[in-house]
Every structure is written in C-alpha cells, then in structure tokens.
mmCIF file of C-alpha atoms in Angstrom:
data_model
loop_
_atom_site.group_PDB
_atom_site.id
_atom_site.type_symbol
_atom_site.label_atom_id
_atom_site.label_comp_id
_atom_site.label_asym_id
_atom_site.label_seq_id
_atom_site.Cartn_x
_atom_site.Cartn_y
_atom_site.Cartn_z
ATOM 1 C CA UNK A 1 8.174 3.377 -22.046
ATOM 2 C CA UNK A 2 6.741 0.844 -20.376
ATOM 3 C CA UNK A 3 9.906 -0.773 -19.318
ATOM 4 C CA UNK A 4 10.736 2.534 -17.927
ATOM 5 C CA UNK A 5 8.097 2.786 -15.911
ATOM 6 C CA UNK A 6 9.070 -0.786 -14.420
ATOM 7 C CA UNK A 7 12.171 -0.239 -13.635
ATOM 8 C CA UNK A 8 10.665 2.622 -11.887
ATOM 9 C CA UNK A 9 8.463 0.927 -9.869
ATOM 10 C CA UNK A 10 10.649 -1.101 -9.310
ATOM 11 C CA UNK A 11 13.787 0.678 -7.847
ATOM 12 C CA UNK A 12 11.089 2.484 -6.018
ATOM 13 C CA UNK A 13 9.867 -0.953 -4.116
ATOM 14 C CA UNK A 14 13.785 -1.558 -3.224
ATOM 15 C CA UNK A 15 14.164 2.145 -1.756
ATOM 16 C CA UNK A 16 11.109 1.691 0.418
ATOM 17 C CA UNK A 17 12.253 -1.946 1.827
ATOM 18 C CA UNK A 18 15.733 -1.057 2.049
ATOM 19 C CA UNK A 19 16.254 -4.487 0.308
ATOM 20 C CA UNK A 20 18.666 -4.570 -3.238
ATOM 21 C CA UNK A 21 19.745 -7.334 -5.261
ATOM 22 C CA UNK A 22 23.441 -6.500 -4.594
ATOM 23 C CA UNK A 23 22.874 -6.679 -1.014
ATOM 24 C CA UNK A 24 23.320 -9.925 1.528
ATOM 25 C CA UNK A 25 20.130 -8.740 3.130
ATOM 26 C CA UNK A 26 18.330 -9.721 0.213
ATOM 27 C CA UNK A 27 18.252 -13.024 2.256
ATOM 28 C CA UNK A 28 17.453 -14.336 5.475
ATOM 29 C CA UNK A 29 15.586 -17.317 7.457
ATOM 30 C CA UNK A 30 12.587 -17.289 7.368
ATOM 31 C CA UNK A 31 10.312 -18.012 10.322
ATOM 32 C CA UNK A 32 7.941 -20.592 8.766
ATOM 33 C CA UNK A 33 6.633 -22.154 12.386
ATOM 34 C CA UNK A 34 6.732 -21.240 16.043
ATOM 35 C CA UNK A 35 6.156 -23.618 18.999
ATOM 36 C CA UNK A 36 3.933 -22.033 21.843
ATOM 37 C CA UNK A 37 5.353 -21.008 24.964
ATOM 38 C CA UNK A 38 8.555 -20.732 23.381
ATOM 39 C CA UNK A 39 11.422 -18.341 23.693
ATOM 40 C CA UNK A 40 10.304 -17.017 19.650
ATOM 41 C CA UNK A 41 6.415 -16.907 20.652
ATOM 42 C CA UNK A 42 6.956 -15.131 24.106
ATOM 43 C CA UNK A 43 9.668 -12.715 22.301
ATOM 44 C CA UNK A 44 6.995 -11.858 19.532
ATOM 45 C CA UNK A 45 8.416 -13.277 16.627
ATOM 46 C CA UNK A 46 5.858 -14.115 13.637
ATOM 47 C CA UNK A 47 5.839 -17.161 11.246
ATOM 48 C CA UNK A 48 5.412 -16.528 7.377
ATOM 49 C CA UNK A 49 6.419 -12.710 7.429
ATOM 50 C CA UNK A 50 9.178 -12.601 9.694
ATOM 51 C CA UNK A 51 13.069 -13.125 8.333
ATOM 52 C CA UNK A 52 16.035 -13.094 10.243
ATOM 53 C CA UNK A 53 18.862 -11.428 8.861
ATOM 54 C CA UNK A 54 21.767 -11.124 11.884
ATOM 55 C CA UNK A 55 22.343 -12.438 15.263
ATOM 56 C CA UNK A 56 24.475 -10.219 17.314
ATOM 57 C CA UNK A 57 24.937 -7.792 14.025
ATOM 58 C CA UNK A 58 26.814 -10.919 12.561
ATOM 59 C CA UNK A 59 25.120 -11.179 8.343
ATOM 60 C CA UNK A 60 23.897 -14.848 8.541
ATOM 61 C CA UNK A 61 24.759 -16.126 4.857
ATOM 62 C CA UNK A 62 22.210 -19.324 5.180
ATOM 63 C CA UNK A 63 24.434 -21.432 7.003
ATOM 64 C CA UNK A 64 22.443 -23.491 9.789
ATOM 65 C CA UNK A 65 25.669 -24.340 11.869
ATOM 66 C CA UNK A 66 27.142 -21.113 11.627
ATOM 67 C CA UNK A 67 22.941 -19.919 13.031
ATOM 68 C CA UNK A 68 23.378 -22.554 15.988
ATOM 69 C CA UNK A 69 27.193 -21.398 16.596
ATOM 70 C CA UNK A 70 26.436 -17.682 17.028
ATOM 71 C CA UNK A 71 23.218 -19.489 19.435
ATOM 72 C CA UNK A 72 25.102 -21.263 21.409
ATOM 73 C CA UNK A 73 28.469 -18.592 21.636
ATOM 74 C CA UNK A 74 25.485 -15.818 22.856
ATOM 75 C CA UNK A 75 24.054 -17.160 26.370
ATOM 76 C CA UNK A 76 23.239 -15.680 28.191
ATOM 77 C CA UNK A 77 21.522 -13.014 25.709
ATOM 78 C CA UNK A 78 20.724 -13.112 22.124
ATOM 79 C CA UNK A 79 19.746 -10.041 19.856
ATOM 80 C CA UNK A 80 17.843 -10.625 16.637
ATOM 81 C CA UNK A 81 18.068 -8.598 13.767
ATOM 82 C CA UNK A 82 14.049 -9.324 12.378
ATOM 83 C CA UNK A 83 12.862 -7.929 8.906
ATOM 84 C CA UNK A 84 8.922 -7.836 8.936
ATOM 85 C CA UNK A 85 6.564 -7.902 5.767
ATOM 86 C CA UNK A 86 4.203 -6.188 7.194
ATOM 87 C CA UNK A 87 5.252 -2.068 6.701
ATOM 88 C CA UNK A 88 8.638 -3.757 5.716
ATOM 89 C CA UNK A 89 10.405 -2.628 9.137
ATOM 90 C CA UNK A 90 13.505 -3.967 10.562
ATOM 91 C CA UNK A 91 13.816 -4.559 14.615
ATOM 92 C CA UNK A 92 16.040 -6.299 16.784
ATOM 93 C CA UNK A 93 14.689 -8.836 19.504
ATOM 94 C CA UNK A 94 16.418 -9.478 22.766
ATOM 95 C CA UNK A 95 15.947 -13.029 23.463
ATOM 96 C CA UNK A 96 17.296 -14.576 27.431
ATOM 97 C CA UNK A 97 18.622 -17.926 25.962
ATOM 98 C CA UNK A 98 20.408 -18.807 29.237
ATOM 99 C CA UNK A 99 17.425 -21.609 30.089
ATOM 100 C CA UNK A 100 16.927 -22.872 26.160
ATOM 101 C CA UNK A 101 17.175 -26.133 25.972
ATOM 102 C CA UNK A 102 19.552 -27.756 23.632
ATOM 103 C CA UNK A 103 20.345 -24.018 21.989
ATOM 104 C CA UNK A 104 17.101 -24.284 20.579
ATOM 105 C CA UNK A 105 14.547 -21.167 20.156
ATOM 106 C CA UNK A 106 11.464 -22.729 19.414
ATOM 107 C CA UNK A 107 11.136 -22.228 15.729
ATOM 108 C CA UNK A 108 11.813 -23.834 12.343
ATOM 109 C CA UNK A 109 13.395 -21.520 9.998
ATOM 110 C CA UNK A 110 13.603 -21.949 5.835
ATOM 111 C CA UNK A 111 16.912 -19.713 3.736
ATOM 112 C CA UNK A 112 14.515 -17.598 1.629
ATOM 113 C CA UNK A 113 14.542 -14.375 -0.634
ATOM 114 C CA UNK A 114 13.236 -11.819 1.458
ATOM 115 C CA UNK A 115 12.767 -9.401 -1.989
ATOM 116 C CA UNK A 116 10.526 -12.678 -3.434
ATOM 117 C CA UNK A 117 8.230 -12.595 0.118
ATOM 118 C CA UNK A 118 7.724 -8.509 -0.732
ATOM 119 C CA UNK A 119 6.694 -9.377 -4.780
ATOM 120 C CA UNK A 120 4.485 -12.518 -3.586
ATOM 121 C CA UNK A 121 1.619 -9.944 -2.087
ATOM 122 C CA UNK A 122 -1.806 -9.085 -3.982
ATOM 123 C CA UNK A 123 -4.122 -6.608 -2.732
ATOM 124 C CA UNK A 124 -7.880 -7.334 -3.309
ATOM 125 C CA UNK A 125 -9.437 -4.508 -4.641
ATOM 126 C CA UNK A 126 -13.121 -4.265 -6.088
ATOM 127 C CA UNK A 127 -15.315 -7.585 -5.524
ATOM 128 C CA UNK A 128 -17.658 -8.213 -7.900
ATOM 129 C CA UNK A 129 -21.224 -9.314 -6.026
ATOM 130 C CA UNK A 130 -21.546 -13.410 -6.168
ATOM 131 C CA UNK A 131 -18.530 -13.505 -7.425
ATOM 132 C CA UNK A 132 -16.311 -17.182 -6.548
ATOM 133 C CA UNK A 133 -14.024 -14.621 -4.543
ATOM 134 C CA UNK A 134 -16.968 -12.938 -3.198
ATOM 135 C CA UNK A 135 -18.670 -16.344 -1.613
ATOM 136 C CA UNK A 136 -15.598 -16.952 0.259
ATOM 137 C CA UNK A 137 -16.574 -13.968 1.494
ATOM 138 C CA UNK A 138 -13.178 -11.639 0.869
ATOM 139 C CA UNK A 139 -13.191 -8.096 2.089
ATOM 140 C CA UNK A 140 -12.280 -4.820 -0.591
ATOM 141 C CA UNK A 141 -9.230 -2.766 -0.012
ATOM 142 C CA UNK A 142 -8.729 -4.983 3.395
ATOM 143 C CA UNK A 143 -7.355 -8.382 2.262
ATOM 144 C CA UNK A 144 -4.293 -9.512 0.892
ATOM 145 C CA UNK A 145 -3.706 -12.774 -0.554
ATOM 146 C CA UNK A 146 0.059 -13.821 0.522
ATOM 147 C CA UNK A 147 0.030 -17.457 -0.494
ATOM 148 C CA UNK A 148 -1.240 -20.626 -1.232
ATOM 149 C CA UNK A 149 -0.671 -24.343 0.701
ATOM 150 C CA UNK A 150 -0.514 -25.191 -3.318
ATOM 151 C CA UNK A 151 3.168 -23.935 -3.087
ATOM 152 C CA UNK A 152 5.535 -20.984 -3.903
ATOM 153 C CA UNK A 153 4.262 -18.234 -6.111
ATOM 154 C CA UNK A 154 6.739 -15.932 -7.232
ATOM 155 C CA UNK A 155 6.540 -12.870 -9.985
ATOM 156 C CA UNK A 156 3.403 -10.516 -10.897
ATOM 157 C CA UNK A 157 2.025 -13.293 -13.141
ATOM 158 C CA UNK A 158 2.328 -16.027 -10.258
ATOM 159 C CA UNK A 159 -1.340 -15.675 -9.049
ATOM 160 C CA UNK A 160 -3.003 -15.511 -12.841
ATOM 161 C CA UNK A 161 -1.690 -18.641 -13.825
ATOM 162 C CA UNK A 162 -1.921 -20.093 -10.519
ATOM 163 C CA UNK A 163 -5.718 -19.503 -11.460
ATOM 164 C CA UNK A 164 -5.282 -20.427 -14.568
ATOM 165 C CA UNK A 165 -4.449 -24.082 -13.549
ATOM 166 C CA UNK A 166 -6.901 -24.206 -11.047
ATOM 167 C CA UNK A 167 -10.340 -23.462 -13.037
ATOM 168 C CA UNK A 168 -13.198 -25.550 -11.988
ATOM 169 C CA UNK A 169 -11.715 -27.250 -8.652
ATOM 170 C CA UNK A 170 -10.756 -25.650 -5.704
ATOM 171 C CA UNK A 171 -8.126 -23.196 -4.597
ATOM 172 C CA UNK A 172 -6.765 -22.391 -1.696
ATOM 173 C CA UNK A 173 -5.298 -19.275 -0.584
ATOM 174 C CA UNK A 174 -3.642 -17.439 2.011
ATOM 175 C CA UNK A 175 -5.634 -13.905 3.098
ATOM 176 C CA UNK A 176 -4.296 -11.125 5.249
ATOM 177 C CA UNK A 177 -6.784 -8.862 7.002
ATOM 178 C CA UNK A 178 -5.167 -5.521 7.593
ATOM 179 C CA UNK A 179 -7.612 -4.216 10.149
ATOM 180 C CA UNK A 180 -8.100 -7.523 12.007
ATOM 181 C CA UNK A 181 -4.045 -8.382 12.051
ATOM 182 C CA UNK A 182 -4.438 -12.358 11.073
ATOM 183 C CA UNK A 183 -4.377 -14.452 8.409
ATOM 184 C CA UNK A 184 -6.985 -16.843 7.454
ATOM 185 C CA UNK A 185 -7.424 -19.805 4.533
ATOM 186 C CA UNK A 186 -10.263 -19.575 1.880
ATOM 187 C CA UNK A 187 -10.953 -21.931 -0.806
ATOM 188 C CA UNK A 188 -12.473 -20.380 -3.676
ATOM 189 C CA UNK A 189 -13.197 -22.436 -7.461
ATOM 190 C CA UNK A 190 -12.318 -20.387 -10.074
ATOM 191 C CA UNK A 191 -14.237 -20.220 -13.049
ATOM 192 C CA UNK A 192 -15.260 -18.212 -16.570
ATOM 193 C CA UNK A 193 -19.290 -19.182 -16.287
ATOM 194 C CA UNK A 194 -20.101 -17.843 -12.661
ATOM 195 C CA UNK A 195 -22.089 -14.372 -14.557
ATOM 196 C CA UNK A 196 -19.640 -12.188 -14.248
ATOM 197 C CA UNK A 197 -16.426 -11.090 -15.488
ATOM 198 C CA UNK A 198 -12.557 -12.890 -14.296
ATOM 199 C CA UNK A 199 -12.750 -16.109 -13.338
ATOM 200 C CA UNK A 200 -12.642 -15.039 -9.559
ATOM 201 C CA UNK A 201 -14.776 -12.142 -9.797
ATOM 202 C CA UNK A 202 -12.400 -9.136 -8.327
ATOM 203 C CA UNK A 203 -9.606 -7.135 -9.165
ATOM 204 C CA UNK A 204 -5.939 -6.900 -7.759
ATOM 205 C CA UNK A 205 -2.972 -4.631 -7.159
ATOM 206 C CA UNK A 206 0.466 -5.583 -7.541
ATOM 207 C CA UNK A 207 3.788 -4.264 -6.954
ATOM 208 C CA UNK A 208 5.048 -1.042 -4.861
ATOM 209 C CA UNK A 209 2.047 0.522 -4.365
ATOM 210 C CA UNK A 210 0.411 -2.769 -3.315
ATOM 211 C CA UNK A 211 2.629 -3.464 -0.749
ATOM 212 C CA UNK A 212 1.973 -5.623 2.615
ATOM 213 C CA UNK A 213 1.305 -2.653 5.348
ATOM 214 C CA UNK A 214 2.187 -2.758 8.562
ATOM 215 C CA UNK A 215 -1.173 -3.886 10.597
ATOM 216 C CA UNK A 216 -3.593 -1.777 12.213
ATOM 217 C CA UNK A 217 -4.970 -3.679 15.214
ATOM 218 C CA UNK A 218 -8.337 -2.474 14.983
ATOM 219 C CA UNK A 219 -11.376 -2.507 13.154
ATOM 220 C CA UNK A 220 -12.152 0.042 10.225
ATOM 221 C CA UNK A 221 -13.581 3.820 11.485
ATOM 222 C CA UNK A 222 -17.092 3.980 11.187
ATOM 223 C CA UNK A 223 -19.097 7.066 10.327
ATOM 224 C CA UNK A 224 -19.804 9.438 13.129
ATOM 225 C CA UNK A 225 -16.680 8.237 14.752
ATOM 226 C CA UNK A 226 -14.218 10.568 16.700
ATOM 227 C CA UNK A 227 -11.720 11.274 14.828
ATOM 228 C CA UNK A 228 -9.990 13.239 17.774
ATOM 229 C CA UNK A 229 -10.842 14.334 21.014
ATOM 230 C CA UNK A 230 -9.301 16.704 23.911
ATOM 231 C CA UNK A 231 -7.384 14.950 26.571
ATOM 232 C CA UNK A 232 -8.630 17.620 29.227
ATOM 233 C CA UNK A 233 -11.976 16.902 29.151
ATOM 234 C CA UNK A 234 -13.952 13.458 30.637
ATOM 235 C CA UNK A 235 -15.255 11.395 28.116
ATOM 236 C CA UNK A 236 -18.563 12.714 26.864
ATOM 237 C CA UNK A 237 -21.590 10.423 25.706
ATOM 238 C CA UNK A 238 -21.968 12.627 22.509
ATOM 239 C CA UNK A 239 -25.778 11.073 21.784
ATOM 240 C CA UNK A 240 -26.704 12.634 25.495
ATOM 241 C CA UNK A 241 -24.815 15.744 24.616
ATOM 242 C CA UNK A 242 -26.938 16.462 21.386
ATOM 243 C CA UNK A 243 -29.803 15.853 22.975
ATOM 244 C CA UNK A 244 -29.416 17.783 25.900
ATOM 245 C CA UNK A 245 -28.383 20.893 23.089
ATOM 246 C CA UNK A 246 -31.692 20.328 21.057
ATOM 247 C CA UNK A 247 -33.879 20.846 24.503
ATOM 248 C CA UNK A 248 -31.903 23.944 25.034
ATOM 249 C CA UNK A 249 -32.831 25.563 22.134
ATOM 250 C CA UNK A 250 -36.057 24.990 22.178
ATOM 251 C CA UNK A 251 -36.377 26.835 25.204
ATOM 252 C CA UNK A 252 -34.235 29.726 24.089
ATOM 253 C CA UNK A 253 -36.700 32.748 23.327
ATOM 254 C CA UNK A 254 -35.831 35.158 20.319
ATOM 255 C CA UNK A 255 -33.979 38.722 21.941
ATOM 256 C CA UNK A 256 -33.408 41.233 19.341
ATOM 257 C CA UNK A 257 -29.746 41.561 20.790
ATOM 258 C CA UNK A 258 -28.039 38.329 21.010
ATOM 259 C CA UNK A 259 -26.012 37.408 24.127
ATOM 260 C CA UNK A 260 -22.025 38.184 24.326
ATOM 261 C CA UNK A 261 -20.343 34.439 25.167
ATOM 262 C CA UNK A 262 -18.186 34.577 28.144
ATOM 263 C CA UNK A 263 -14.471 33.801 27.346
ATOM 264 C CA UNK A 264 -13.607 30.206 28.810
ATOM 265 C CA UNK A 265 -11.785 30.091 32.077
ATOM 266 C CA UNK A 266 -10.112 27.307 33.673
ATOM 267 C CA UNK A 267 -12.403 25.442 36.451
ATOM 268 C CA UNK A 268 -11.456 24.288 40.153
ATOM 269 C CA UNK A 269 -9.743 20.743 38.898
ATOM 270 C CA UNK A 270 -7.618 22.817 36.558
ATOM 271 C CA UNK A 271 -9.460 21.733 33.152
ATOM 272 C CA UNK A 272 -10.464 24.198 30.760
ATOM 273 C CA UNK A 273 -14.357 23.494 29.408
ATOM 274 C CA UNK A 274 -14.772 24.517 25.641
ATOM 275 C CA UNK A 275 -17.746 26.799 25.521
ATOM 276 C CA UNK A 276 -20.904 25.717 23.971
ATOM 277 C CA UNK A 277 -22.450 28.185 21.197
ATOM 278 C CA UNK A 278 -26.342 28.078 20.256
ATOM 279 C CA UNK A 279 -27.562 29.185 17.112
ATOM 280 C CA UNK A 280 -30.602 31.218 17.195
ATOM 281 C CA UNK A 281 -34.385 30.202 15.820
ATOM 282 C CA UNK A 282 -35.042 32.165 12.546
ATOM 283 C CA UNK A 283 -38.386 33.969 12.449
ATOM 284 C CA UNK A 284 -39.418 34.210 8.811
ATOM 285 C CA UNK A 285 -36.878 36.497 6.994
ATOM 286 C CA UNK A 286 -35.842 38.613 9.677
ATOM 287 C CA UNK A 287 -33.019 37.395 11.310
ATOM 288 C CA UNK A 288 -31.456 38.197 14.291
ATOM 289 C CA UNK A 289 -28.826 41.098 14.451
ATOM 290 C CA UNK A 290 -27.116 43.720 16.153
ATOM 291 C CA UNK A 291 -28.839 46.910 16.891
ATOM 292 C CA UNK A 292 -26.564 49.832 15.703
ATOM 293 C CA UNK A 293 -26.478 47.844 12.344
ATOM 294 C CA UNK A 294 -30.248 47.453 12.219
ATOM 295 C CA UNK A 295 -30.828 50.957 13.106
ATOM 296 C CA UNK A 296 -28.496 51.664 10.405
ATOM 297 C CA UNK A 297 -30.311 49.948 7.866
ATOM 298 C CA UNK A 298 -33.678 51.141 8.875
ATOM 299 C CA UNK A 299 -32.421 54.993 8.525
ATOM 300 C CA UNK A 300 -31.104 53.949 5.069
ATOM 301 C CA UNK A 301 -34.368 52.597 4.055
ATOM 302 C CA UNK A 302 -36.431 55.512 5.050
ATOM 303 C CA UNK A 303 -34.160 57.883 3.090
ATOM 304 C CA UNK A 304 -34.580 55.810 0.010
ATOM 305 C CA UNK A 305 -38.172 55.832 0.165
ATOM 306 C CA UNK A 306 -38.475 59.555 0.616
ATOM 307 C CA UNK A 307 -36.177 59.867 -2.367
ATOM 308 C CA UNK A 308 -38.467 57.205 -4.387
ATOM 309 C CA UNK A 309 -41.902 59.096 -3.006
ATOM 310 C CA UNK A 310 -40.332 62.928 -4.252
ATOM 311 C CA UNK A 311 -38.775 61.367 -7.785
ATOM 312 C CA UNK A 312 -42.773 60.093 -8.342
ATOM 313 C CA UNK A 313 -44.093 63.184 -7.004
ATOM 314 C CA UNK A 314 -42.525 66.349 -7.791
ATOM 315 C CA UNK A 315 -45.273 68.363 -5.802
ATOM 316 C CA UNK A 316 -44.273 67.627 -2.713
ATOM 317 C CA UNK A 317 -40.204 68.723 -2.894
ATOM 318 C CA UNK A 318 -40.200 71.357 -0.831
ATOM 319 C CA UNK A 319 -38.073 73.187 -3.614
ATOM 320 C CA UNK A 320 -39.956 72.846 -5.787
ATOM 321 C CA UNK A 321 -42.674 75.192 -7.203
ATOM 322 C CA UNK A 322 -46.367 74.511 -6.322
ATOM 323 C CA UNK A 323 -47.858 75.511 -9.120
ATOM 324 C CA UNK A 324 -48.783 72.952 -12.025
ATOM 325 C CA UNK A 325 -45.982 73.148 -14.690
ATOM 326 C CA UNK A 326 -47.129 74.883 -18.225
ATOM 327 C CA UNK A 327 -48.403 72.667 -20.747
ATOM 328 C CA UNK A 328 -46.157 72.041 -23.770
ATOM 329 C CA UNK A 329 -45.721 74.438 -26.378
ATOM 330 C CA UNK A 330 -48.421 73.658 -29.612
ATOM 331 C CA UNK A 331 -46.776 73.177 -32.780
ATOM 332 C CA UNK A 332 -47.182 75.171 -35.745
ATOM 333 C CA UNK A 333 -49.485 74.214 -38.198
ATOM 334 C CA UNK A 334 -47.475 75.342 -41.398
ATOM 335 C CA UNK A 335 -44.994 72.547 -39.821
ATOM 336 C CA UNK A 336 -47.379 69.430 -40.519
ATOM 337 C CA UNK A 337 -47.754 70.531 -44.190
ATOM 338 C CA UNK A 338 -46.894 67.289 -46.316
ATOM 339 C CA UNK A 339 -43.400 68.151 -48.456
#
C-alpha cells in the first residue's frame, strides 16, 4: 500500500516538473556561480537553482566543448533554454554574446541531475519554541532548507542522517525564504537534550507536496490588509475613512422612515464613486422600519387584543347576551347514594 502510494507521489512530482527518468532533460548544467556585471548576472540567470538544458534548442548531453562550440557558433545572439527550482518553470534567455570575451558568459556551470535538485528540498513546518532550529531563528511554513556547504544530500532520508552525524557540533545549512526571495546560511547544533522533542526541534515536509515554489517577492499579508481594491477610485487612507464614518453617525438623528440611497452615477472625471451606506442607531427594541409594515403590524396587534379582551370577557361581545348565564343544574340527591 504504501509503495503504492509512493509511486504515486512520485509520478505525480515528475508530471508537475515535466522532468522523467527516461528523458535527457533529466540533466543539465547547473549554474553553481555567477560573476557580477556579467552577461549571466545582467541576463538574470540564478546560481544553485538554475540548470541549463539547450542552447539554441540543441539537448546539451554534459559535454563542455560541445557547450563552448554551440557559444562560440551563436554570436551574435544566444538563447538559453533555463529550468528553475523555484515553481519548477522552464524559460529561455536571450543573451547578446557579440562583446563576450573569450566565448565566456560569466558563470561556472557543474553536469547535475536536475530530478536530484527537485528531491533535495525540505520545507520547515512547525518550530518548536527554543528549539536548536528555533535559535537560529528559522521561520514556519516560510523556509526551506536546500543544502548544506557539508556536501550533496540526496533522497528523503538525506537530511535525518545528515543530522544524525552531526549531533552535538555544528551544522550548517542552506535556507530559502519564500516571501523574502534569498537564501541565507544558519548553523544550528543538533541535539536529543535541548527539552524538547527531535534533535532540531521542528518538523519537515518532503516530496511533491513540499516542493520549492516559485518566489513571492514580498513580505507575508498582514491582517487588515487589502486584499483587493478598485482601480477607479484614488487611493483611500482607510483609518481616515472609518473615522470620518463613525462621526457621521453620531450625528445622524433617528427618522421613523429611513432615507432611499441614490443610485451611483458617474462623476465629472468619469469615475464612478461606490456609495456609502449607514446603519441606523437602535433605540431599545424598537427598531427602525418602514411605515406601511409598521402600520400593518400595529392593526394586527390591536385585533388580537380585542380578540384576547372578548375570549376573557364574554360580557362585552356585542353578540352576546347581557344577562348573567344560569347557574348549573343541581344534581340529584338519590345520585350520591353510596352503591
């Protein structure tokens, strides 16, 4: 069953990526530095999660002369074919490579697995509080450790017994910050006595739902953010806004008919304002309604307390007789004789 499931998972992770184990794209170079100011950092190629796979839509098969070849045969443009961990998307990158210097890009490039790069993610879930993982101060749901300068870590046990080796002097590893788009090192000392359970203190996912997503280039929403807003309208300061609506209905007195809202119509710079609703004050438990349906309900509840007043009162029906009903008819004596 549980191999099932696996396999599962598993073709499910290769679907997503586009990436199979019969494929030649399971491979490409992988970008491991970039020089500044070079034709790779100004075309917005990444080190550590960028592979490239073709050049010109030529399959590279790991061959560095056959890489500088299709460099040098390309001037005076070169297109990339660039496989990203982050989201897992594919691109292509037009590069100008009629000034590079000695067919050179910039960048030092490694053969690599591109399907390993995808398995070699863990997402940091819960973080236990003074936990080792916890001092190095590791964000929930946010970070993802990629790696370690300790050296390659490859299959879903790869980071346990990386641990595992590494109890009681440092560690350090590679984190990912979704929100904040960079990647920073912590070292962390793993251990079983630090009060809590694990021996780093938090838990992690693993595999295709644990994937590294594409980055979000911005910080977390906060409560009371806007979620949306309307593009025809200025940009409103929201705290002023509530404030000014709280003075308003202060001063609002309480008609017994409330006012019809005008329908909203389109003002001299074309926009069209949203109309603004107040809620009326409450005064104790009669609340504010319309008048036929008051009068309505006032008519009903004199009719039921003329009903009530006649059903108590007989006397008073006008159809009925005024005169005091007879008293009940005495029983016979002979009938409370004891049988």
């Amino acid at each position: 069953m549980f191999g099932g499931l696996k396999n599962f998972l598993k073709e499910t992770s290769e679907s997503i990526t586009g990436i199979h184990h019969d494929s030649a794209e399971e491979y490409g170079f992988r970008v491991l530095k970039i020089q500044e100011n070079s034709l790779a950092a100004n075309a917005g190629i990444e080190s550590y999660y960028d592979f490239i796979t073709a050049i010109n839509g030529i399959l590279l098969n790991g061959d560095p002369l056959m890489f500088r070849s299709l460099l040098r045969d390309s001037s005076p443009e070169i297109t990339l074919e660039v496989f990203s961990l982050k989201g897992q998307i594919a691109r292509k990158v037009k590069i100008n490579v009629s000034n590079a210097e000695q067919d050179k890009l910039g960048m030092t490039l490694q053969w690599a697995s591109i399907h390993s790069a995808i398995d070699a993610v863990w997402h940091i879930l819960n973080v236990i509080e003074n936990s080792p993982i916890a001092l190095a101060k590791v964000i929930p749901y946010q970070d993802y450790i990629v790696g370690t300068p300790e050296g390659m870590m490859t299959g879903e046990k790869a980071l346990a017994d990386l641990i595992e080796t590494h109890l009681n002097r440092p560690l350090r590893l590679y984190i990912y910050n979704q929100y904040q788009d960079n990647t920073r090192q912590i070292t962390i000392v793993p251990k079983r006595n630090w009060g809590g359970d694990g021996a780093i203190g938090c838990g992690v996912g693993h595999g295709a739902l644990h994937r590294l997503p594409a980055s979000l280039s911005g910080p977390p929403p906060q409560p009371g953010d806007v979620a949306f807003s309307n593009p025809l309208l200025p940009p409103t300061d929201y705290s002023e806004s509530v404030t000014n609506n709280e003075k308003s209905l202060n001063s609002i007195p309480s008609p017994l008919v409330p006012q019809e809202f005008s329908s909203p119509t389109a003002n001299l710079d074309g926009e069209m304002p949203i109309p603004h609703y107040h809620r009326h004050k409450k005064h104790g438990r009669n609340a504010i309604q319309d008048s036929t349906i008051q009068n309505y309900l006032e008519e009903e509840e004199l009719l039921s307390k003329q009903l009530d007043h006649k059903a108590r009162n007989p006397v008073m029906d006008a159809n009925a007789s005024n005169s005091v009903p007879p008293p009940p008819v005495a029983a016979n004596p002979r009938d409370n004789e004891q049988m």
